[in-house]
Coordinates of N, CA and C and ligand atoms in Angstrom, one line a residue:
M1273 N 1.3 -1.1 -0.2 CA 0.1 -0.3 0.4 C 1.1 1.4 0.0
S1274 N 0.2 2.4 -0.5 CA 1.0 3.2 -0.4 C 1.5 4.3 0.5
K1275 N 2.8 4.7 0.9 CA 2.2 6.2 2.0 C 1.3 6.6 2.9
A1276 N 0.4 7.6 1.1 CA -0.3 7.8 1.3 C -1.6 7.1 2.2
G1277 N -1.8 5.5 1.0 CA -2.5 5.3 1.9 C -2.8 4.7 3.2
R1278 N -1.1 3.7 3.5 CA -1.2 4.2 5.2 C -2.0 5.1 5.5
R1279 N -1.4 6.7 5.8 CA -1.8 7.4 6.6 C -3.3 8.1 6.3
S1280 N -3.2 7.5 5.4 CA -5.4 7.9 4.9 C -6.5 7.0 6.3
R1281 N -5.6 5.7 6.2 CA -6.2 4.8 6.7 C -6.8 5.6 8.3
R1282 N -5.6 5.4 8.6 CA -5.4 6.0 10.1 C -6.1 7.5 10.1
A1283 N -6.6 8.7 9.2 CA -6.6 9.8 9.9 C -7.7 10.0 10.7
P1284 N -7.6 10.9 11.1 CA -9.1 10.9 12.0 C -9.9 11.9 11.6
R1285 N -11.4 11.6 12.1 CA -12.0 13.6 11.9 C -11.8 14.7 13.2
W1286 N -11.7 16.2 12.4 CA -11.3 16.9 12.8 C -12.7 17.9 13.1
L1287 N -12.0 18.4 14.3 CA -13.4 19.1 14.7 C -11.9 20.2 15.4
F1288 N -12.4 21.7 14.1 CA -11.8 22.3 14.9 C -12.7 23.6 15.2
V1289 N -12.3 24.0 16.2 CA -13.3 24.7 17.2 C -12.7 26.2 17.2
T1290 N -13.6 27.6 16.3 CA -12.9 28.5 16.7 C -14.2 29.7 17.2
G1291 N -14.7 30.8 16.8 CA -15.6 31.7 17.4 C -15.8 33.0 16.2
T1292 N -16.5 33.5 17.4 CA -16.6 34.6 16.6 C -15.9 36.2 17.4
D1293 N -15.1 35.4 18.2 CA -14.5 36.4 19.4 C -13.6 35.5 20.1
T1294 N -13.0 36.7 21.5 CA -12.1 35.9 22.4 C -13.2 35.7 23.3
G1295 N -13.2 35.1 24.1 CA -14.0 34.9 25.2 C -15.2 34.5 25.2
V1296 N -15.7 33.9 24.5 CA -16.9 33.3 23.4 C -17.4 32.1 23.9
G1297 N -16.5 31.5 24.2 CA -16.7 29.5 25.2 C -15.7 28.6 24.2
K1298 N -14.8 29.2 23.2 CA -14.2 27.7 22.7 C -13.4 27.0 23.7
T1299 N -13.1 27.2 24.4 CA -12.4 26.1 25.8 C -13.6 25.2 26.6
V1300 N -14.4 26.2 26.8 CA -15.4 25.6 27.7 C -16.1 24.3 26.7
L1301 N -16.6 24.5 25.4 CA -16.6 23.5 24.7 C -16.1 22.4 24.1
T1302 N -15.2 22.8 24.0 CA -13.9 22.3 23.4 C -13.5 20.8 24.7
V1303 N -13.8 21.4 25.6 CA -13.9 21.0 26.8 C -15.0 19.7 26.9
W1304 N -15.6 20.4 26.9 CA -17.2 18.9 26.7 C -17.0 18.6 25.7
L1305 N -16.3 18.5 24.4 CA -16.7 17.8 23.4 C -15.2 16.7 23.7
V1306 N -13.7 16.7 24.6 CA -13.5 15.6 23.9 C -13.8 15.0 25.7
R1307 N -14.4 15.2 26.4 CA -14.9 14.5 27.8 C -16.2 13.7 26.9
H1308 N -16.9 14.0 26.4 CA -18.0 13.9 25.8 C -18.0 12.6 25.0
L1309 N -16.5 12.5 24.2 CA -16.3 11.5 23.1 C -15.1 10.5 23.6
H1310 N -14.9 10.9 25.5 CA -14.0 9.2 26.2 C -15.2 9.1 26.9
A1311 N -16.0 9.4 27.2 CA -17.1 9.1 27.9 C -18.1 8.2 27.1
A1312 N -17.6 8.1 25.4 CA -18.4 7.7 24.4 C -17.5 6.6 24.0
G1313 N -16.6 6.4 24.6 CA -15.6 5.1 24.6 C -15.1 5.9 23.3
R1314 N -15.2 7.1 22.7 CA -14.0 6.9 21.6 C -13.1 7.7 21.8
R1315 N -12.1 7.2 21.0 CA -10.6 7.6 20.8 C -10.2 8.7 20.4
A1316 N -10.3 10.0 21.3 CA -10.3 11.4 20.6 C -8.6 12.0 22.1
A1317 N -8.5 13.2 20.7 CA -7.7 13.8 21.5 C -7.5 15.5 21.3
A1318 N -7.6 16.1 22.4 CA -8.0 17.7 22.3 C -6.6 18.5 22.1
F1319 N -6.6 19.7 21.0 CA -5.4 20.3 21.2 C -5.6 21.7 21.4
K1320 N -4.2 22.5 22.0 CA -4.4 24.2 21.5 C -3.5 24.3 21.2
P1321 N -3.0 24.3 20.0 CA -1.8 24.2 19.3 C -0.6 25.9 19.8
I1322 N -1.6 26.6 19.8 CA -0.9 27.7 19.8 C -1.8 28.6 20.8
C1323 N -1.2 28.7 22.2 CA -1.2 29.8 23.2 C -0.9 31.3 23.5
S1324 N -1.4 32.0 23.5 CA -0.8 33.6 24.3 C -1.9 33.8 25.3
G1325 N -0.4 34.8 26.1 CA -0.6 34.9 27.4 C -1.4 34.1 28.1
G1326 N -0.3 32.8 28.3 CA -0.2 31.9 29.3 C -0.3 31.0 28.5
R1327 N -0.6 29.7 29.3 CA -1.1 28.7 28.8 C -2.2 27.2 29.8
G1328 N -3.3 29.0 30.0 CA -4.5 28.4 31.2 C -5.6 27.6 30.0
D1329 N -5.8 27.7 28.9 CA -6.3 27.0 27.7 C -5.8 25.4 27.9
A1330 N -4.9 25.5 27.7 CA -4.0 24.0 27.2 C -4.5 23.5 28.5
R1331 N -3.7 23.9 29.1 CA -4.1 23.3 31.0 C -5.5 22.2 30.9
E1332 N -6.5 23.4 30.3 CA -7.7 22.6 30.6 C -8.0 22.0 29.8
L1333 N -7.2 21.9 28.6 CA -7.7 21.1 27.5 C -6.5 19.5 27.8
W1334 N -5.9 20.1 28.8 CA -4.6 19.1 29.3 C -6.0 18.1 30.5
R1335 N -6.3 18.7 31.3 CA -7.0 18.1 32.9 C -8.0 17.0 32.0
A1336 N -8.7 17.9 31.0 CA -10.3 17.0 30.6 C -9.7 15.9 29.9
Q1337 N -8.4 15.7 29.8 CA -8.1 14.9 29.0 C -7.4 14.2 29.8
G1338 N -7.5 13.8 31.5 CA -6.8 13.4 32.5 C -5.5 12.2 32.5
G1339 N -4.5 13.6 31.3 CA -3.3 13.0 31.2 C -3.2 12.7 30.1
A1340 N -3.7 12.2 29.7 CA -3.9 11.3 28.6 C -2.0 11.9 27.7
W1341 N -2.4 12.9 27.2 CA -0.8 13.6 26.5 C 0.0 14.3 27.4
T1342 N 1.3 14.7 27.0 CA 1.4 15.6 27.9 C 1.4 17.3 27.6
L1343 N 1.6 17.9 28.0 CA 1.0 19.4 28.3 C 1.8 20.1 26.6
D1344 N 2.7 19.4 26.4 CA 3.6 19.6 25.2 C 3.1 19.4 24.3
E1345 N 2.4 17.9 24.4 CA 1.5 17.3 23.0 C 0.3 18.6 23.0
V1346 N -0.5 18.8 23.7 CA -1.6 19.3 24.1 C -1.5 21.2 23.5
N1347 N -0.1 21.4 23.5 CA 0.2 22.9 23.2 C 1.7 22.9 23.0
P1348 N 1.8 22.8 22.0 CA 3.4 23.0 21.7 C 4.2 24.2 21.4
W1349 N 3.4 25.5 21.1 CA 3.3 26.7 21.0 C 2.8 28.0 22.3
H1350 N 3.8 28.0 22.7 CA 3.1 29.5 23.6 C 4.0 30.2 24.5
F1351 N 3.5 31.8 24.3 CA 3.8 32.7 24.2 C 3.3 33.9 25.5
G1352 N 3.9 34.4 26.3 CA 3.2 35.2 27.4 C 2.6 36.3 26.9
A1353 N 2.9 36.7 25.9 CA 2.0 38.4 25.3 C 0.6 37.9 25.5
P1354 N -0.4 38.6 26.4 CA -1.2 38.2 26.3 C -2.3 39.0 24.6
V1355 N -1.8 39.0 23.4 CA -1.6 39.6 22.1 C -2.2 38.6 21.1
A1356 N -2.7 38.6 19.7 CA -2.8 37.7 19.0 C -1.5 37.0 19.2
P1357 N -1.9 35.7 18.8 CA -0.6 34.3 18.8 C 0.4 35.1 17.8
L1358 N 0.3 35.4 16.5 CA 1.5 35.8 15.6 C 2.3 37.0 16.2
L1359 N 2.2 38.2 17.3 CA 2.6 39.1 17.2 C 2.9 39.3 18.5
A1360 N 2.7 37.7 19.8 CA 3.3 36.9 20.8 C 4.7 36.4 20.3
S1361 N 4.3 35.4 19.2 CA 5.7 35.0 19.3 C 6.2 35.5 18.5
R1362 N 6.3 37.1 17.7 CA 7.3 37.4 17.0 C 8.5 38.4 18.5
R1363 N 7.2 38.8 19.1 CA 7.6 39.2 20.3 C 9.3 38.5 21.1
E1364 N 8.5 37.2 20.7 CA 9.4 36.0 21.4 C 11.1 35.6 20.3
G1365 N 10.7 36.4 19.6 CA 12.0 36.4 18.4 C 11.3 34.3 17.6
Q1366 N 10.1 34.1 17.8 CA 9.7 32.0 17.2 C 8.7 33.0 16.2
V1367 N 9.0 31.6 15.4 CA 8.0 31.2 13.8 C 7.1 30.4 14.3
V1368 N 6.2 30.4 13.7 CA 5.2 29.9 14.0 C 4.5 28.9 12.5
R1369 N 5.4 27.8 11.8 CA 4.6 27.4 10.9 C 3.5 27.1 11.0
L1370 N 2.7 27.4 9.5 CA 1.7 26.0 9.2 C 1.9 24.5 9.1
S1371 N 3.2 24.3 8.3 CA 3.4 23.1 8.7 C 3.5 22.7 9.5
A1372 N 4.3 22.9 10.2 CA 5.1 22.7 11.7 C 3.5 22.4 12.5
V1373 N 2.4 22.9 12.3 CA 1.3 22.9 13.1 C 0.8 21.8 12.9
V1374 N 0.1 21.7 11.9 CA -0.6 20.2 10.6 C 0.6 18.9 11.3
R1375 N 1.6 19.1 11.3 CA 2.5 17.8 11.5 C 2.5 17.5 12.4
H1376 N 2.5 18.2 13.6 CA 2.7 18.1 15.1 C 0.9 17.6 15.1
L1377 N 0.0 18.0 14.8 CA -1.6 17.3 15.4 C -1.9 16.2 14.6
R1378 N -1.3 16.0 13.6 CA -1.3 14.4 12.9 C -0.3 13.6 13.3
R1379 N 1.0 14.2 14.1 CA 1.7 12.6 14.7 C 1.5 12.5 16.3
V1380 N 0.6 13.3 17.2 CA 0.1 12.8 17.9 C -1.7 12.7 17.9
A1381 N -1.9 13.2 17.1 CA -3.9 12.4 17.1 C -3.5 11.0 15.8
A1382 N -2.8 10.5 15.3 CA -2.4 9.6 14.5 C -3.4 8.4 14.6
A1383 N -3.5 7.9 16.0 CA -3.7 6.9 16.3 C -5.3 7.1 17.0
V1384 N -5.8 8.2 16.5 CA -7.4 8.7 17.6 C -8.7 8.5 16.4
E1385 N -9.6 7.9 16.8 CA -10.3 8.5 16.1 C -11.0 10.1 15.8
F1386 N -11.1 11.3 16.8 CA -11.1 12.3 16.5 C -10.4 13.1 17.1
G1387 N -10.2 14.0 16.8 CA -9.1 15.2 16.8 C -10.1 16.9 17.2
V1388 N -9.6 16.9 18.2 CA -10.7 18.5 18.8 C -8.9 19.7 19.3
V1389 N -9.5 20.7 17.7 CA -8.5 21.4 17.7 C -9.1 23.1 18.4
E1390 N -9.1 23.8 19.2 CA -9.1 24.8 19.5 C -8.1 25.9 18.8
G1391 N -8.7 26.4 18.4 CA -7.9 27.9 17.7 C -7.2 28.9 18.7
A1392 N -7.5 30.2 18.4 CA -7.3 31.3 19.1 C -7.8 32.9 18.5
G1393 N -8.5 33.5 19.2 CA -9.5 34.1 19.4 C -11.0 33.4 18.2
G1394 N -10.9 34.3 16.7 CA -11.7 34.2 15.7 C -11.2 33.2 14.6
V1395 N -11.7 33.4 13.6 CA -11.8 32.8 12.2 C -10.3 33.3 11.8
L1396 N -10.0 34.4 11.7 CA -9.7 35.6 10.9 C -8.3 35.9 12.2
S1397 N -8.0 35.3 12.8 CA -7.2 35.9 14.3 C -5.7 35.5 13.7
P1398 N -4.5 35.7 13.6 CA -4.0 35.9 12.7 C -3.0 34.7 13.8
L1399 N -2.7 34.1 13.6 CA -2.0 32.6 14.4 C -0.1 32.6 14.6
G1400 N -0.5 32.3 12.7 CA 1.3 32.4 12.7 C 1.6 33.0 11.7
E1401 N 3.2 32.8 11.5 CA 3.5 33.4 10.1 C 2.9 32.9 8.7
G1402 N 2.4 33.9 8.5 CA 0.5 33.9 7.0 C -1.0 33.0 7.2
F1403 N -0.3 32.4 8.3 CA -1.6 31.7 8.8 C -2.5 32.0 9.9
D1404 N -4.1 31.6 9.7 CA -4.5 31.3 10.6 C -5.6 30.4 11.2
S1405 N -7.1 30.5 11.8 CA -7.9 29.2 11.9 C -8.0 28.6 10.8
R1406 N -8.6 30.0 9.3 CA -9.3 29.1 8.2 C -8.2 28.8 7.6
D1407 N -7.1 28.9 7.6 CA -6.2 28.3 7.0 C -6.0 26.8 7.8
L1408 N -6.2 26.6 8.7 CA -5.9 25.3 9.5 C -7.0 24.3 9.1
V1409 N -7.9 25.0 9.5 CA -9.4 24.1 8.5 C -8.8 23.3 7.2
V1410 N -8.6 24.0 6.7 CA -8.4 24.0 4.9 C -7.3 22.6 5.4
A1411 N -6.2 23.4 5.5 CA -5.5 22.3 5.9 C -5.4 20.8 6.7
L1412 N -6.7 21.1 7.8 CA -6.6 19.6 8.6 C -7.7 18.8 7.7
R1413 N -8.5 19.1 6.6 CA -9.9 19.3 6.1 C -11.0 19.0 6.9
A1414 N -10.7 20.0 8.0 CA -11.8 19.6 9.5 C -13.0 19.8 9.1
D1415 N -13.8 19.7 10.1 CA -15.1 20.6 10.3 C -15.1 21.5 11.5
P1416 N -15.7 22.5 10.7 CA -15.7 23.7 11.7 C -16.6 24.0 12.4
V1417 N -16.3 24.8 13.8 CA -17.6 24.7 14.7 C -17.0 26.1 15.6
I1418 N -18.1 27.1 14.7 CA -17.8 28.5 15.1 C -19.1 28.6 16.5
V1419 N -17.7 29.0 18.0 CA -18.8 29.6 18.2 C -18.9 31.2 18.7
G1420 N -20.0 30.9 19.4 CA -20.6 32.2 19.4 C -21.5 33.0 20.9
M1421 N -21.4 33.5 21.4 CA -22.4 34.1 22.9 C -23.4 34.9 22.4
N1422 N -24.9 34.2 23.2 CA -25.8 34.2 22.1 C -26.5 35.2 22.9
R1423 N -26.0 36.8 22.1 CA -26.3 38.7 22.7 C -26.6 39.4 21.8
L1424 N -27.0 39.9 21.8 CA -27.1 41.0 20.9 C -25.5 41.3 19.9
G1425 N -26.1 41.1 18.3 CA -25.0 41.6 17.4 C -24.5 39.9 17.6
A1426 N -25.0 39.0 17.9 CA -24.5 37.2 17.5 C -24.4 36.8 16.0
V1427 N -25.6 37.9 15.8 CA -26.7 37.0 14.6 C -25.0 37.4 13.1
S1428 N -25.1 38.3 12.9 CA -24.0 39.3 12.6 C -22.7 38.0 12.4
Q1429 N -22.3 38.8 13.8 CA -20.8 38.6 14.1 C -20.7 36.9 13.2
V1430 N -21.3 35.7 13.6 CA -21.7 34.5 12.9 C -22.3 34.3 12.0
R1431 N -22.3 35.1 11.2 CA -23.0 35.0 9.3 C -21.3 35.4 9.0
L1432 N -20.8 36.5 9.8 CA -19.7 37.0 9.0 C -18.5 35.7 8.8
A1433 N -18.2 35.0 10.0 CA -17.4 34.4 10.4 C -17.9 33.0 9.5
L1434 N -19.2 32.8 9.3 CA -19.1 31.6 8.4 C -18.7 31.8 6.7
R1435 N -19.1 33.7 6.4 CA -18.3 34.1 5.3 C -16.9 33.9 5.3
A1436 N -16.3 33.9 6.5 CA -15.0 34.1 6.2 C -14.2 32.7 5.6
L1437 N -15.3 31.9 6.0 CA -14.4 30.0 5.6 C -14.8 29.7 3.8
P1438 N -14.2 29.0 3.3 CA -14.4 28.7 2.1 C -15.5 28.0 2.4
P1439 N -16.2 27.7 0.6 CA -17.7 27.4 1.2 C -17.6 26.3 1.5
G1440 N -16.6 24.6 0.9 CA -17.0 23.3 1.6 C -17.1 23.0 3.2
A1441 N -15.7 24.1 4.2 CA -15.7 24.4 5.2 C -17.3 25.1 5.9
R1442 N -17.3 25.8 4.7 CA -18.7 26.7 5.2 C -20.3 25.5 5.5
R1443 N -20.2 24.8 4.9 CA -21.3 23.7 4.1 C -21.7 22.6 5.4
R1444 N -20.3 22.1 6.1 CA -19.7 21.4 7.1 C -20.1 21.4 8.2
A1445 N -19.9 23.5 8.6 CA -19.1 23.5 10.0 C -21.2 23.8 11.0
W1446 N -20.6 23.6 12.1 CA -21.4 23.9 13.5 C -21.3 25.1 13.6
V1447 N -22.8 25.7 14.3 CA -22.7 27.1 15.1 C -23.1 26.6 16.2
I1448 N -22.6 27.1 17.2 CA -23.0 26.8 18.7 C -23.3 28.5 19.4
L1449 N -24.6 28.9 19.9 CA -24.8 30.0 20.8 C -24.3 29.2 22.4
M1450 N -23.7 30.3 22.9 CA -23.6 30.4 24.3 C -24.0 30.8 25.0
E1451 N -25.5 30.5 25.7 CA -26.2 30.8 26.5 C -25.3 32.4 27.6
P1452 N -25.5 33.1 27.3 CA -24.4 33.9 28.5 C -25.3 33.8 30.0
A1453 N -24.8 34.6 30.9 CA -24.6 34.3 32.4 C -25.9 35.1 32.7
R1454 N -26.0 35.7 31.9 CA -27.0 37.4 31.7 C -27.5 37.6 30.5
P1455 N -28.5 37.1 29.8 CA -29.2 36.9 28.6 C -29.8 38.6 28.4
D1456 N -29.5 38.5 27.1 CA -29.9 39.8 27.3 C -31.9 40.2 26.1
R1457 N -32.2 40.8 26.1 CA -33.3 41.2 25.3 C -33.2 40.2 23.5
A1458 N -32.2 40.0 23.0 CA -31.6 39.7 21.7 C -31.3 37.9 22.0
T1459 N -30.9 37.7 23.1 CA -30.9 35.9 23.1 C -32.0 35.3 23.0
A1460 N -33.2 35.1 23.3 CA -34.4 34.2 22.5 C -34.5 34.3 21.9
G1461 N -34.6 35.7 20.0 CA -34.8 35.3 19.7 C -33.7 34.8 18.6
N1462 N -32.7 35.2 18.5 CA -30.8 35.0 18.0 C -31.2 33.7 17.0
L1463 N -32.0 32.2 17.1 CA -31.5 30.9 16.7 C -32.4 31.3 15.8
A1464 N -33.6 31.9 16.1 CA -34.3 31.4 14.6 C -34.0 32.7 13.8
L1465 N -33.6 33.7 14.6 CA -33.2 34.8 12.4 C -32.2 34.4 12.7
L1466 N -31.2 33.8 13.4 CA -30.0 33.2 11.9 C -30.3 32.0 11.4
R1467 N -31.1 31.0 11.5 CA -31.8 29.9 10.6 C -32.4 30.9 9.7
E1468 N -33.1 32.3 9.5 CA -34.2 32.5 8.5 C -33.0 33.2 7.2
C1469 N -31.9 33.7 8.2 CA -30.7 34.6 7.2 C -30.1 33.7 6.7
E1470 N -29.5 32.2 7.5 CA -28.7 31.6 6.5 C -29.8 29.8 6.6
P1471 N -30.6 30.1 5.6 CA -31.8 28.5 5.7 C -30.5 27.1 5.1
G1472 N -30.9 26.4 6.5 CA -29.9 24.6 6.3 C -28.5 24.9 7.5
V1473 N -28.3 26.3 8.3 CA -27.3 26.6 9.0 C -27.5 25.3 10.0
K1474 N -26.6 24.8 10.6 CA -26.3 23.4 11.3 C -25.9 24.5 12.7
A1475 N -26.8 25.0 13.7 CA -27.1 25.9 14.2 C -27.6 25.1 15.7
R1476 N -27.3 25.2 16.9 CA -28.3 25.0 18.1 C -27.1 26.0 19.2
V1477 N -28.1 26.1 20.5 CA -27.7 26.6 21.8 C -27.5 25.5 22.5
L1478 N -26.6 26.0 23.8 CA -25.9 25.7 24.1 C -26.1 26.4 26.1
P1479 N -26.5 25.8 27.1 CA -27.0 26.7 28.1 C -25.3 26.8 29.1
W1480 N -25.5 28.1 30.4 CA -24.3 28.8 30.9 C -24.8 27.8 31.8
I1481 N -23.5 27.2 32.3 CA -23.4 26.1 32.8 C -22.1 26.0 34.2
L1482 N -22.2 27.3 35.2 CA -21.9 27.7 35.7 C -20.9 27.0 36.3
R1483 N -20.8 25.7 37.2 CA -19.9 24.6 37.6 C -19.7 23.7 35.8
W1484 N -18.9 24.3 35.0 CA -18.4 23.8 33.6 C -17.9 23.1 33.6
R1485 N -16.7 22.6 35.2 CA -16.0 21.3 34.6 C -16.1 20.3 35.3
E1486 N -17.4 20.1 36.1 CA -17.7 18.9 36.4 C -18.5 18.0 35.4
P1487 N -18.4 16.7 35.7 CA -18.4 15.7 34.0 C -19.5 16.1 34.4
L1488 N -20.1 15.3 32.8 CA -20.8 15.4 31.7 C -22.0 14.4 32.4
V1489 N -21.6 13.8 33.7 CA -23.2 12.6 33.4 C -24.0 14.0 33.9
R1490 N -23.9 15.2 34.5 CA -24.7 15.2 35.7 C -25.4 16.2 34.6
M1491 N -24.8 16.2 33.1 CA -25.6 17.8 32.6 C -26.9 16.8 31.7
D1492 N -28.2 17.7 31.4 CA -29.1 17.3 30.9 C -28.7 16.7 29.7
G1493 N -29.8 15.7 29.6 CA -29.1 15.0 28.1 C -29.4 15.8 27.1
A1494 N -29.7 16.7 26.8 CA -30.2 17.8 25.9 C -28.8 18.6 25.2
V1495 N -27.8 18.8 26.7 CA -26.7 18.9 26.2 C -26.1 17.6 25.7
R1496 N -26.2 16.4 25.6 CA -25.6 15.7 25.7 C -25.9 15.2 23.9
R1497 N -26.6 15.8 23.8 CA -27.5 15.4 22.1 C -26.8 15.8 21.6
V1498 N -26.6 17.8 21.5 CA -26.1 18.3 21.0 C -25.0 18.3 21.0
L1499 N -23.5 17.4 21.7 CA -22.4 17.3 21.7 C -22.4 16.4 20.6
E1500 N -23.2 15.3 21.2 CA -23.4 14.6 20.2 C -23.6 13.9 18.1
E1501 N -24.4 15.4 18.0 CA -24.8 16.0 16.8 C -23.6 16.3 16.2
V1502 N -22.4 16.7 17.2 CA -21.5 18.4 16.5 C -20.2 16.9 16.4
V1503 N -20.0 16.2 17.0 CA -19.3 15.1 17.4 C -19.9 14.1 15.9
G1504 N -20.5 13.6 15.5 CA -20.6 13.0 14.5 C -20.0 11.9 14.3
P1505 N -20.4 11.1 13.4 CA -19.4 9.5 13.4 C -18.1 9.7 12.6
A1506 N -17.4 8.7 13.5 CA -15.8 8.8 13.2 C -15.6 8.5 11.7
R1507 N -15.3 9.1 11.0 CA -14.3 8.7 9.5 C -14.0 7.0 9.8
P1508 N -14.8 7.0 8.1 CA -14.6 5.6 8.0 C -13.1 5.0 7.9
R1509 N -13.3 4.0 8.4 CA -11.8 3.2 7.9 C -11.4 2.6 6.2
G1510 N -10.4 3.8 6.1 CA -9.9 3.7 4.7 C -10.4 4.8 4.4
G1511 N -11.0 5.9 5.0 CA -11.7 7.2 4.1 C -10.8 7.6 3.9
A1512 N -11.5 9.1 3.6 CA -10.3 9.9 3.1 C -9.5 10.5 4.0
A1513 N -8.5 11.2 3.6 CA -7.7 12.0 4.4 C -8.0 13.2 5.9
G1514 N -7.9 13.7 6.2 CA -8.4 14.8 7.3 C -9.7 15.2 6.9
Ligands
ATP1918 N1 -21.4 27.6 29.0 C1 -21.2 28.4 29.4 N2 -21.3 28.0 31.3 C2 -20.7 28.5 31.6 N3 -19.6 28.8 31.3 C3 -19.3 30.3 30.5 C4 -20.1 29.0 29.2 N4 -19.2 29.5 28.5 C5 -18.1 30.4 28.7 N5 -17.9 30.4 30.3 C6 -17.3 31.3 30.6 O1 -16.3 32.2 29.8 C7 -15.5 32.0 30.4 C8 -14.5 32.3 28.3 O2 -14.9 31.4 28.4 P1 -13.9 30.5 27.4 O3 -12.2 31.0 28.1 O4 -14.6 29.4 26.9 O5 -13.8 31.5 25.7 P2 -12.4 31.2 24.9 O6 -13.6 31.5 23.6 O7 -12.3 29.7 24.8 O8 -11.4 32.3 24.9 P3 -10.3 32.4 24.4 O9 -10.1 33.7 23.1 O10 -9.1 33.1 25.7 O11 -9.4 30.9 23.9 C9 -14.9 30.6 30.8 O12 -13.8 30.7 31.7 C10 -16.2 30.0 31.6 O13 -16.2 31.0 33.4
MG1919 MG1 -10.2 29.4 24.9

């Protein structure tokens, strides 16, 4: 069998968690997704390949996986400055290349069914030299998951994020609206408005859960059903790569 053939047999299904902004619930959703996958007996790995402003997100993902991978496997690139990763890496004289990120993710996830990757910031936030989350979605042939806070402005923000994706990735994308701690007057109507503006969009709302790190079994069955929908089936053995 060709080298490419061997690789494709092991390719995981990639989910790429991105968002409308920073602080909208990407890490919360990534933690829920990987714990849901593990609870369902599926082999999965979650990554935050590039962190800036400390390694807090990476530690969350590392803990959520019970230390199955090292912190450096979960997060190989980390920079101190709390600015976009590209600027933070430059301040430390480092260069992050798309090819190196993809190589790392594929190597660590070689034997899993699902790879879940949290980007940084929004879809077009610069991650490294000449690339952003959109480029990683394309390189991995990942299914994008766009997270947005369900408040006034979310419909436009989500629609912009969808349009930032190439058409193929946009068709595969999920949208998760995270309920804010304090809903505003737009919260209740946003999902229906989004569906009206984007017919066929795969969008769901997930609730604000104060103790969001608690085991998933305590969660409402409806939350678990949404996670299952987003995860979808594993890539069939022998199916196309990435
Ligand atoms: N559904 C939720 N239930 C409870 N708390 C939430 C929820 N979504 C987000 N939060 C809270 O909002 C904070 C920000 O969320 P999170 O860290 O997941 O954002 P992010 O999009 O990953 O941000 P960053 O761009 O910094 O990576 C979390 O620390 C958490 O306290
Ligand atoms: Mg985060």
